[in-house]
PDB file of C-alpha atoms and ligand atoms in Angstrom:
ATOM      1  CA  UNK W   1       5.012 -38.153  -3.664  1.00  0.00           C
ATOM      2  CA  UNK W   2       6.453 -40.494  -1.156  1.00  0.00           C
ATOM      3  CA  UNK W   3       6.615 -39.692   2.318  1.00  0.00           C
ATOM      4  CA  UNK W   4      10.977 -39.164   1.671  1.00  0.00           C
ATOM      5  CA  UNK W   5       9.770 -36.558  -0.993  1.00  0.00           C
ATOM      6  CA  UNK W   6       7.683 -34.986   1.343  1.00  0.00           C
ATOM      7  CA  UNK W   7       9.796 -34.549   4.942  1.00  0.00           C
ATOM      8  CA  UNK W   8      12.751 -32.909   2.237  1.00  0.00           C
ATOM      9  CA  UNK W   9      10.237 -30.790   0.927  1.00  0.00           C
ATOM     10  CA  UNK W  10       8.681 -29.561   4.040  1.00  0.00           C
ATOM     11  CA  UNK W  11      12.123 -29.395   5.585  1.00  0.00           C
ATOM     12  CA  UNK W  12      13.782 -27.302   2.977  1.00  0.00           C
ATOM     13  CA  UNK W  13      10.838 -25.073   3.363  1.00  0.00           C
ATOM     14  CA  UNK W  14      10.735 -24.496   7.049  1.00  0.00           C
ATOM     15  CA  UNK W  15      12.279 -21.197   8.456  1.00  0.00           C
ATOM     16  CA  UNK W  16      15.361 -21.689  10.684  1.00  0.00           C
ATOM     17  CA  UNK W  17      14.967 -22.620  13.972  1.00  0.00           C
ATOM     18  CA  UNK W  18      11.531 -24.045  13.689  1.00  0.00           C
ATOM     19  CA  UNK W  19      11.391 -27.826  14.970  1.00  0.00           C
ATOM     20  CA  UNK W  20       9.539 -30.237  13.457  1.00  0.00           C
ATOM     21  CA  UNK W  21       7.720 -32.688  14.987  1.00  0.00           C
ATOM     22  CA  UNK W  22       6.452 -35.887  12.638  1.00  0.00           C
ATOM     23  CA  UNK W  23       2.686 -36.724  13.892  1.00  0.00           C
ATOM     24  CA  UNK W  24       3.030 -40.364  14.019  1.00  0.00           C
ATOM     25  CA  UNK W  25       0.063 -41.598  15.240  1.00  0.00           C
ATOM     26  CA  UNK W  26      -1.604 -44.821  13.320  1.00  0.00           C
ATOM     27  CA  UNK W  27       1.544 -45.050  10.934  1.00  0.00           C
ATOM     28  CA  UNK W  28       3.756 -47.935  10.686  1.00  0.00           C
ATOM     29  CA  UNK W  29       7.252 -48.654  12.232  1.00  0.00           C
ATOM     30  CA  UNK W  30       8.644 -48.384   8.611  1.00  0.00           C
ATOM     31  CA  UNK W  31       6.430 -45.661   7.403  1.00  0.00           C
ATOM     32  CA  UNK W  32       8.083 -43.328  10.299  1.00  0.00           C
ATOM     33  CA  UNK W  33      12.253 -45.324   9.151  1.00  0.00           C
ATOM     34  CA  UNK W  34      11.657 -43.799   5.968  1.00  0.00           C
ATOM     35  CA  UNK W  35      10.667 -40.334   7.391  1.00  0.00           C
ATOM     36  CA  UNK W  36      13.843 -40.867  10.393  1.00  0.00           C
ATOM     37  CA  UNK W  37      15.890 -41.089   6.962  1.00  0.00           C
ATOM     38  CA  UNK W  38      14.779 -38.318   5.290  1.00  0.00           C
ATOM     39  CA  UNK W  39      15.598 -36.361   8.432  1.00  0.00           C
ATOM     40  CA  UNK W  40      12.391 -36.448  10.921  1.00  0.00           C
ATOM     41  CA  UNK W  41      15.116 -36.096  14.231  1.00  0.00           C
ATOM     42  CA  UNK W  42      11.441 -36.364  16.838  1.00  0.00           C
ATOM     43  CA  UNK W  43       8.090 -38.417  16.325  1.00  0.00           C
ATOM     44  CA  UNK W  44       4.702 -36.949  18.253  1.00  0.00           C
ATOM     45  CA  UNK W  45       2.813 -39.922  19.295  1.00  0.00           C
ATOM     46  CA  UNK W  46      -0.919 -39.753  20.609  1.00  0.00           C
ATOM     47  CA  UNK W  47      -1.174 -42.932  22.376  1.00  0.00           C
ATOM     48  CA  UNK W  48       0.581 -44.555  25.418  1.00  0.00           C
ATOM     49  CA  UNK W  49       0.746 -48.047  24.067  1.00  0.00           C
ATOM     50  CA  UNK W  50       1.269 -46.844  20.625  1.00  0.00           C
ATOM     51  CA  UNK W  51       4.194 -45.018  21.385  1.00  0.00           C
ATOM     52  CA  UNK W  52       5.925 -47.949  23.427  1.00  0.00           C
ATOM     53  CA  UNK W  53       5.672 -50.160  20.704  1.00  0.00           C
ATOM     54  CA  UNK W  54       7.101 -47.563  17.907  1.00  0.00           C
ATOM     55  CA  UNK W  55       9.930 -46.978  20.249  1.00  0.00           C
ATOM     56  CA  UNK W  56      10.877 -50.714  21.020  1.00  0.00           C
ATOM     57  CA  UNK W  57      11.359 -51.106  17.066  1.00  0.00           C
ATOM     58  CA  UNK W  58      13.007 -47.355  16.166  1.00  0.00           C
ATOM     59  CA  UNK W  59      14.432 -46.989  19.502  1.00  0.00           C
ATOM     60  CA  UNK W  60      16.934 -43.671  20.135  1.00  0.00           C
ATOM     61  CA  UNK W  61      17.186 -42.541  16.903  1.00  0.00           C
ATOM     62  CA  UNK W  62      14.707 -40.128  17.166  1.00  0.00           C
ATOM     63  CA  UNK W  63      13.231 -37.923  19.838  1.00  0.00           C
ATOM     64  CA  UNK W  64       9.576 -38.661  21.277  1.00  0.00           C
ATOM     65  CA  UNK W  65       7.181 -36.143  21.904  1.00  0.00           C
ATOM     66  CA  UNK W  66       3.752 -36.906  23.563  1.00  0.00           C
ATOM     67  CA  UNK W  67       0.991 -35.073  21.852  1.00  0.00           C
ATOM     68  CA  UNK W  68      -2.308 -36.788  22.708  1.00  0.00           C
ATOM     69  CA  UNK W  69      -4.288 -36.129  25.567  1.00  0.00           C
ATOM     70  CA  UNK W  70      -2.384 -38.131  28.343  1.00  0.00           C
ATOM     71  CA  UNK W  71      -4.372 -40.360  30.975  1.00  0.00           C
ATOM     72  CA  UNK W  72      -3.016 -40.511  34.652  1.00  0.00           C
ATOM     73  CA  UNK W  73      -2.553 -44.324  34.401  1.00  0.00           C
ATOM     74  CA  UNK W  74      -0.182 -44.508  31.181  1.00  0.00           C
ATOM     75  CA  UNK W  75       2.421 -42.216  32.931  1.00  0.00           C
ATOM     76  CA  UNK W  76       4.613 -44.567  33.945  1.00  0.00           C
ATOM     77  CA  UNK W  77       4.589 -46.312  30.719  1.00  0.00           C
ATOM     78  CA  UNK W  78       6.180 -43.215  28.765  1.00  0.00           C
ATOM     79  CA  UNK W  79       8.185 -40.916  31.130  1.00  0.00           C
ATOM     80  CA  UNK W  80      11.135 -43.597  30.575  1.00  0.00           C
ATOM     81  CA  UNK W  81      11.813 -42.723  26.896  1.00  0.00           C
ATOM     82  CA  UNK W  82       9.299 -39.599  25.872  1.00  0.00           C
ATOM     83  CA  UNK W  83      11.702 -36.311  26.036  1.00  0.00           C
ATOM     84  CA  UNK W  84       8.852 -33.985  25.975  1.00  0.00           C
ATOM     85  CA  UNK W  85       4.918 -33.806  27.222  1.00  0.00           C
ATOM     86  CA  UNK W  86       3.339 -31.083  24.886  1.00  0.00           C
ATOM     87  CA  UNK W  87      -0.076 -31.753  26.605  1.00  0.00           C
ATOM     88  CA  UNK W  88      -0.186 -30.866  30.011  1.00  0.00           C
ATOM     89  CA  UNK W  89      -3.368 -29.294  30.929  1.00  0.00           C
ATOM     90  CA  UNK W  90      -3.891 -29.923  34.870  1.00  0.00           C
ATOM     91  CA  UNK W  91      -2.195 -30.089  38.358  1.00  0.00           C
ATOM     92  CA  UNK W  92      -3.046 -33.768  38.779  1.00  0.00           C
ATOM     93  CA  UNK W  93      -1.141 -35.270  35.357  1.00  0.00           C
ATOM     94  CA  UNK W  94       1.901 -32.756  35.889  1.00  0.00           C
ATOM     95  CA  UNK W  95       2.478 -34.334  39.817  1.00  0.00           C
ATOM     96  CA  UNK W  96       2.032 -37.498  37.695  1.00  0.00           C
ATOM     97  CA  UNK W  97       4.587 -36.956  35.825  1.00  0.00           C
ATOM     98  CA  UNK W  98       7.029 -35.523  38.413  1.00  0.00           C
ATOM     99  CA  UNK W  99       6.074 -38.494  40.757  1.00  0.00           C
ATOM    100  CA  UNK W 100       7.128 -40.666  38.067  1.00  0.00           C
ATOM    101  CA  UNK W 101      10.253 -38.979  36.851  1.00  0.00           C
ATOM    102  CA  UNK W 102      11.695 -38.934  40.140  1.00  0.00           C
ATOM    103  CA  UNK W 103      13.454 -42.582  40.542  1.00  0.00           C
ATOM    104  CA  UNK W 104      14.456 -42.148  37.427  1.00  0.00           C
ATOM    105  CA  UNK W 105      16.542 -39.054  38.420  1.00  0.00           C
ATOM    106  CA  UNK W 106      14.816 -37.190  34.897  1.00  0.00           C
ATOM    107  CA  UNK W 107      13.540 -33.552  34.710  1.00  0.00           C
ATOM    108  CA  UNK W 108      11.005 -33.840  32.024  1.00  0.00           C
ATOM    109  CA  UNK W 109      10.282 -30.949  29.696  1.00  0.00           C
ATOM    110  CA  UNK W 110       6.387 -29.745  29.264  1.00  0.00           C
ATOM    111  CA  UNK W 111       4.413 -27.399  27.823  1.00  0.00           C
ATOM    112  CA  UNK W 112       1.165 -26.614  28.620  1.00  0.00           C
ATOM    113  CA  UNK W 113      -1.481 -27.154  26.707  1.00  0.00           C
ATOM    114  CA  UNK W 114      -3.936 -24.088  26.096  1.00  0.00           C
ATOM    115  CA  UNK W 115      -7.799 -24.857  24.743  1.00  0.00           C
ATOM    116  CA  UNK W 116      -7.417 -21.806  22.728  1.00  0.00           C
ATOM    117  CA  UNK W 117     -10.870 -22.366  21.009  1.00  0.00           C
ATOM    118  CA  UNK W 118     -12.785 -22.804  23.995  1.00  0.00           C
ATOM    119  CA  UNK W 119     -13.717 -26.133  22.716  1.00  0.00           C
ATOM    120  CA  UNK W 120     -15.488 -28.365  25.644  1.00  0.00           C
ATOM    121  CA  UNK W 121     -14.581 -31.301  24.114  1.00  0.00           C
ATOM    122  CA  UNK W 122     -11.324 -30.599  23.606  1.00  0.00           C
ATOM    123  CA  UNK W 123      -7.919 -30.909  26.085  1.00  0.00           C
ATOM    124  CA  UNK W 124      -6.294 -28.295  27.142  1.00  0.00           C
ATOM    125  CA  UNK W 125      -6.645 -24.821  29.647  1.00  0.00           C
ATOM    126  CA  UNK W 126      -8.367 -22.009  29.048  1.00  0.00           C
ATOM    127  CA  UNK W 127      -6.306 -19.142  28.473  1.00  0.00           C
ATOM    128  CA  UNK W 128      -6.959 -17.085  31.652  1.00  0.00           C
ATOM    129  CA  UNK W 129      -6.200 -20.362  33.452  1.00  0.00           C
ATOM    130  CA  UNK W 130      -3.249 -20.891  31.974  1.00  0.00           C
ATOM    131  CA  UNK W 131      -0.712 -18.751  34.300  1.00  0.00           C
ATOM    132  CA  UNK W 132      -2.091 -20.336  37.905  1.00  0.00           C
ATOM    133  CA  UNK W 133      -1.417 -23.749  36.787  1.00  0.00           C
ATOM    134  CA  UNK W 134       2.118 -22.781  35.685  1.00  0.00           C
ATOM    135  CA  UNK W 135       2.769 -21.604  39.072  1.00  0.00           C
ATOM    136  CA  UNK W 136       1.937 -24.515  40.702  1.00  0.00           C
ATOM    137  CA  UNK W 137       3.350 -26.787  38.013  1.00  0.00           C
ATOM    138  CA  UNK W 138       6.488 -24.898  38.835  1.00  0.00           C
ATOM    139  CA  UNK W 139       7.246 -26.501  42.062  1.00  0.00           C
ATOM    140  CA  UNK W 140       7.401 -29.573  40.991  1.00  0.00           C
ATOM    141  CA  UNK W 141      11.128 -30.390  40.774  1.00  0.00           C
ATOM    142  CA  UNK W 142      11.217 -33.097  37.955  1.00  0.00           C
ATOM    143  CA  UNK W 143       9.611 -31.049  35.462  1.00  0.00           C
ATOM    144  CA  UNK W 144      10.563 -28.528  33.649  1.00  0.00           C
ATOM    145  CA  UNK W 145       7.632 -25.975  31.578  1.00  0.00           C
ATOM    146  CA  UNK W 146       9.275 -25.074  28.616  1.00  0.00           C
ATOM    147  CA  UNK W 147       6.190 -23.296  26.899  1.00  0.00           C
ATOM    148  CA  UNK W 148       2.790 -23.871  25.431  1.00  0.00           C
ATOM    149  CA  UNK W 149       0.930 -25.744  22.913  1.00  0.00           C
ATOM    150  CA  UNK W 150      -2.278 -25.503  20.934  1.00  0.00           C
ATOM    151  CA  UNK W 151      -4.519 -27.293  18.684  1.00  0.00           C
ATOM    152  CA  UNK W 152      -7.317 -24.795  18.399  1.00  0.00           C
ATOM    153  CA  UNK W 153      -9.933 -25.804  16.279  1.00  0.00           C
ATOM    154  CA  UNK W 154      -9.908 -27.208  12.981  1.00  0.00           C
ATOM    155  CA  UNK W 155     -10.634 -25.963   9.940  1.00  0.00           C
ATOM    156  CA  UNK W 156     -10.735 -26.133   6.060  1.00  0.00           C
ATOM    157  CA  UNK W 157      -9.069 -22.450   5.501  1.00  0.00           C
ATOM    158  CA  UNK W 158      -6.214 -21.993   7.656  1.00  0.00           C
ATOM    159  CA  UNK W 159      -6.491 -18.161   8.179  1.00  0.00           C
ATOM    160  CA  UNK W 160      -9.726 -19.245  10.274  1.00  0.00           C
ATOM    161  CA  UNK W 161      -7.047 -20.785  12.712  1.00  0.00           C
ATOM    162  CA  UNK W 162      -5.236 -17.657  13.199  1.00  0.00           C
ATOM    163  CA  UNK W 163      -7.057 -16.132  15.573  1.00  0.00           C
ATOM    164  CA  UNK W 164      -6.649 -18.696  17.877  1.00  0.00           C
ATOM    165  CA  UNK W 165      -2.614 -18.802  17.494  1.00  0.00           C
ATOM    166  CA  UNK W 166      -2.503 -15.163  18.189  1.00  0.00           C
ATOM    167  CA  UNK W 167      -4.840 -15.979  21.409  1.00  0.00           C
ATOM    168  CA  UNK W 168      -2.559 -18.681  22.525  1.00  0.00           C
ATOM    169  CA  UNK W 169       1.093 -16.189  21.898  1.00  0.00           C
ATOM    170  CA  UNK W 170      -0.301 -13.557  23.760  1.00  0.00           C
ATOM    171  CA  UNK W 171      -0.492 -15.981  26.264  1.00  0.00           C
ATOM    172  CA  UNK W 172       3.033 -17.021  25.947  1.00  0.00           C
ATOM    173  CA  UNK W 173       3.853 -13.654  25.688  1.00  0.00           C
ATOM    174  CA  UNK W 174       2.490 -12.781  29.201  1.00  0.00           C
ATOM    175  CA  UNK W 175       4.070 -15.647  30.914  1.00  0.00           C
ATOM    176  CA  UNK W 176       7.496 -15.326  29.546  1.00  0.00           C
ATOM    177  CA  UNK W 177       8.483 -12.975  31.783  1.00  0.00           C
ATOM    178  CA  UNK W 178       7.137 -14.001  35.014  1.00  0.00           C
ATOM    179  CA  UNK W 179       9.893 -15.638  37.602  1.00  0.00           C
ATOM    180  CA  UNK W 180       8.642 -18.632  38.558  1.00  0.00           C
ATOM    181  CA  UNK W 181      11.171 -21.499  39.782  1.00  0.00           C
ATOM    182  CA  UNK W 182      11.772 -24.791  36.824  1.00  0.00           C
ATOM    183  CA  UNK W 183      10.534 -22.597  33.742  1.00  0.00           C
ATOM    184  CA  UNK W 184      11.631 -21.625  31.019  1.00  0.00           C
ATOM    185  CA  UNK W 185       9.186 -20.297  28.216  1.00  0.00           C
ATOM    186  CA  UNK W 186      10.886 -21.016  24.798  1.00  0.00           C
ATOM    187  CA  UNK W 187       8.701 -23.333  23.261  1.00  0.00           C
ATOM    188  CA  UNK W 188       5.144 -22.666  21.137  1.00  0.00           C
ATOM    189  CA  UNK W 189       3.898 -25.315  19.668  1.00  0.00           C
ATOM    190  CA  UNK W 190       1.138 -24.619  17.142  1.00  0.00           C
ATOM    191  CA  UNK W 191       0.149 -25.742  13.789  1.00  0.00           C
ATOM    192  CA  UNK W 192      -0.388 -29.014  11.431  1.00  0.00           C
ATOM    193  CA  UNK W 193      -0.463 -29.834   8.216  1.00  0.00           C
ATOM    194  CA  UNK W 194      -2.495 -27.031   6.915  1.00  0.00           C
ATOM    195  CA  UNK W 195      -2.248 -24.491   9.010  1.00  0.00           C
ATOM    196  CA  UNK W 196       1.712 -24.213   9.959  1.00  0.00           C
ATOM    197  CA  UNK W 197       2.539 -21.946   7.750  1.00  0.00           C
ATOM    198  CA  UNK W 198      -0.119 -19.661   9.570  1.00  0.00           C
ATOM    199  CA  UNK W 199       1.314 -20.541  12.924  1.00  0.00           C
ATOM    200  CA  UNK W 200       4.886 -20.340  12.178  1.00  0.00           C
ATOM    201  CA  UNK W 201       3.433 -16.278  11.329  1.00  0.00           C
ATOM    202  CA  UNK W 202       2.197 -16.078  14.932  1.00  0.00           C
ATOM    203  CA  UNK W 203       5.197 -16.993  16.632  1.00  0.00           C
ATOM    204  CA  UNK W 204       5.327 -21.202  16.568  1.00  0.00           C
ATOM    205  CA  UNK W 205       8.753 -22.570  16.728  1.00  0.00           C
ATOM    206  CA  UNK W 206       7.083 -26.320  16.972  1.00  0.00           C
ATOM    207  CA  UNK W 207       4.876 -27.361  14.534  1.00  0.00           C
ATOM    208  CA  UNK W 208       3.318 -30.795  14.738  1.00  0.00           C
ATOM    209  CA  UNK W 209       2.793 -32.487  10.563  1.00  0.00           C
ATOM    210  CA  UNK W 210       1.211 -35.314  10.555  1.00  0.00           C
ATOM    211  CA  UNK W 211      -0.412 -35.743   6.936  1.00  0.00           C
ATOM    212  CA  UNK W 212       1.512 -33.531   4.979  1.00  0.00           C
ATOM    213  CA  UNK W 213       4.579 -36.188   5.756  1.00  0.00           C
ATOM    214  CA  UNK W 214       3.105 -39.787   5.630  1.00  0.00           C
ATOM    215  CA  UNK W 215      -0.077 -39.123   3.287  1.00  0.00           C
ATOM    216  CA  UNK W 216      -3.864 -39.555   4.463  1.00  0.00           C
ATOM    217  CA  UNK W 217      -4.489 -41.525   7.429  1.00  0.00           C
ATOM    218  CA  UNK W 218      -6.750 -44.181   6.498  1.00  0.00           C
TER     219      UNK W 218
HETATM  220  C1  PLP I 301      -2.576 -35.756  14.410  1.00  0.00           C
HETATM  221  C2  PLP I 301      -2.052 -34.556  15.104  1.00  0.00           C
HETATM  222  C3  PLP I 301      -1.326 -33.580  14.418  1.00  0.00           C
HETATM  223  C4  PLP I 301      -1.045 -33.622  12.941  1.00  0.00           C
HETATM  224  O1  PLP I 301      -2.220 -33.541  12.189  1.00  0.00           O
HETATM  225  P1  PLP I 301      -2.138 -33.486  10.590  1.00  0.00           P
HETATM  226  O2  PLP I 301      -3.346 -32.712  10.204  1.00  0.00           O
HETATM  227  O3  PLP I 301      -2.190 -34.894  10.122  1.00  0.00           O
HETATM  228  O4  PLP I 301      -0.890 -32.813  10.217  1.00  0.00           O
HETATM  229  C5  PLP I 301      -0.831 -32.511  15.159  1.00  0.00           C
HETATM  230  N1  PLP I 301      -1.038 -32.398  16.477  1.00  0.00           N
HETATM  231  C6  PLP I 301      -1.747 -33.314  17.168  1.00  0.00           C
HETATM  232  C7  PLP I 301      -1.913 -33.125  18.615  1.00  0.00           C
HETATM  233  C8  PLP I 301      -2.278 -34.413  16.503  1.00  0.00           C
HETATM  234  O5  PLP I 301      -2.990 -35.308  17.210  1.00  0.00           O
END
């Protein structure tokens, strides 16, 4: 099936009010047009330089979401045109981001991300650490939390990865309603190609597809 095929079928199949976000990384300018046309309305993107160059040739169509791990010094490249940081995971990149926001008079949206596997070598806070950095991330003025995100770790059977979505929703769960200033907890995003339909069980209403959409990446 081609990858027009494939964002119709996923789409038709996707519960209301889920968003879906079209894992972009490594695939071609026209690759992601043909997915825009099937109705992909935001791209995730991994890399800094990656994602400047997909938006110079697909430009506003689409909504960008940043889903890799971010480093300090490619902040500045993004915050012009990303709409949302899904992988937030300390102090330092969030004042990053609000530092670099600022002159551009733009609140950013973030979620943070959560290392719900406990994985060392993976992005992300633990969840117990999760709530302090909130509250700090919460008074800086030019972002905006908007909920959490998760990767957990990967495997073949998809019910393996629940565990780790309930983990990260209980999270959410606690955080939701704490009054902090500049937060609003609406967001979860969890789940990929084969484990979304687990997620979307455990409460995602963002779910990131990357080969499901564009085939294998080779
Ligand atoms: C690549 C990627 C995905 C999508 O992975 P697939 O298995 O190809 O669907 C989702 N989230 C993040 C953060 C990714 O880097």
């Amino acid at each position: 099936m081609g990858i027009k095929e494939n964002v119709e079928t996923i789409l038709s199949e996707l519960p209301d009010g889920i968003m879906l976000v079209a894992a972009s990384k490594t695939r071609r300018p026209e690759e992601i047009l043909k997915a825009v046309e099937a109705g992909i309305k935001i791209i995730g993107e991994n890399y800094a330089q990656e994602a400047e160059e997909k938006e110079r040739v697909i430009g506003n169509r689409v909504k960008y979401h940043f889903i890799g791990h971010l480093q300090r010094n490619k902040v500045k490249k993004i915050v012009r045109f990303i709409d949302m940081v899904e992988t937030v995971d300390s102090l330092k990149i969030a004042e990053e981001i609000n530092k670099r926001c600022a002159p551009l008079d733009k609140i950013m949206p973030v979620l943070v991300e959560i290392n719900s596997g406990r994985e060392p070598q993976k992005a992300g806070v633990l969840p117990e650490d999760a709530e302090e950095l909130i509250k700090k991330i919460s008074n800086l003025p030019n972002i905006k939390l908007v909920g959490l995100m998760t990767m957990g770790p990967i495997f073949g059977d998809p019910e393996d990865a629940r565990p780790f979505f309930v983990e990260t929703k209980k999270v959410f769960e606690r955080i939701k309603p704490l009054v902090f200033p500049n937060i609003e907890m609406k967001y979860l995003s969890m789940g990929m190609s084969n484990s979304y339909m687990v997620a979307i069980e455990e409460g995602a209403n963002i779910v990131r597809i990357g080969t499901k959409l564009f085939g294998p990446r080779t």
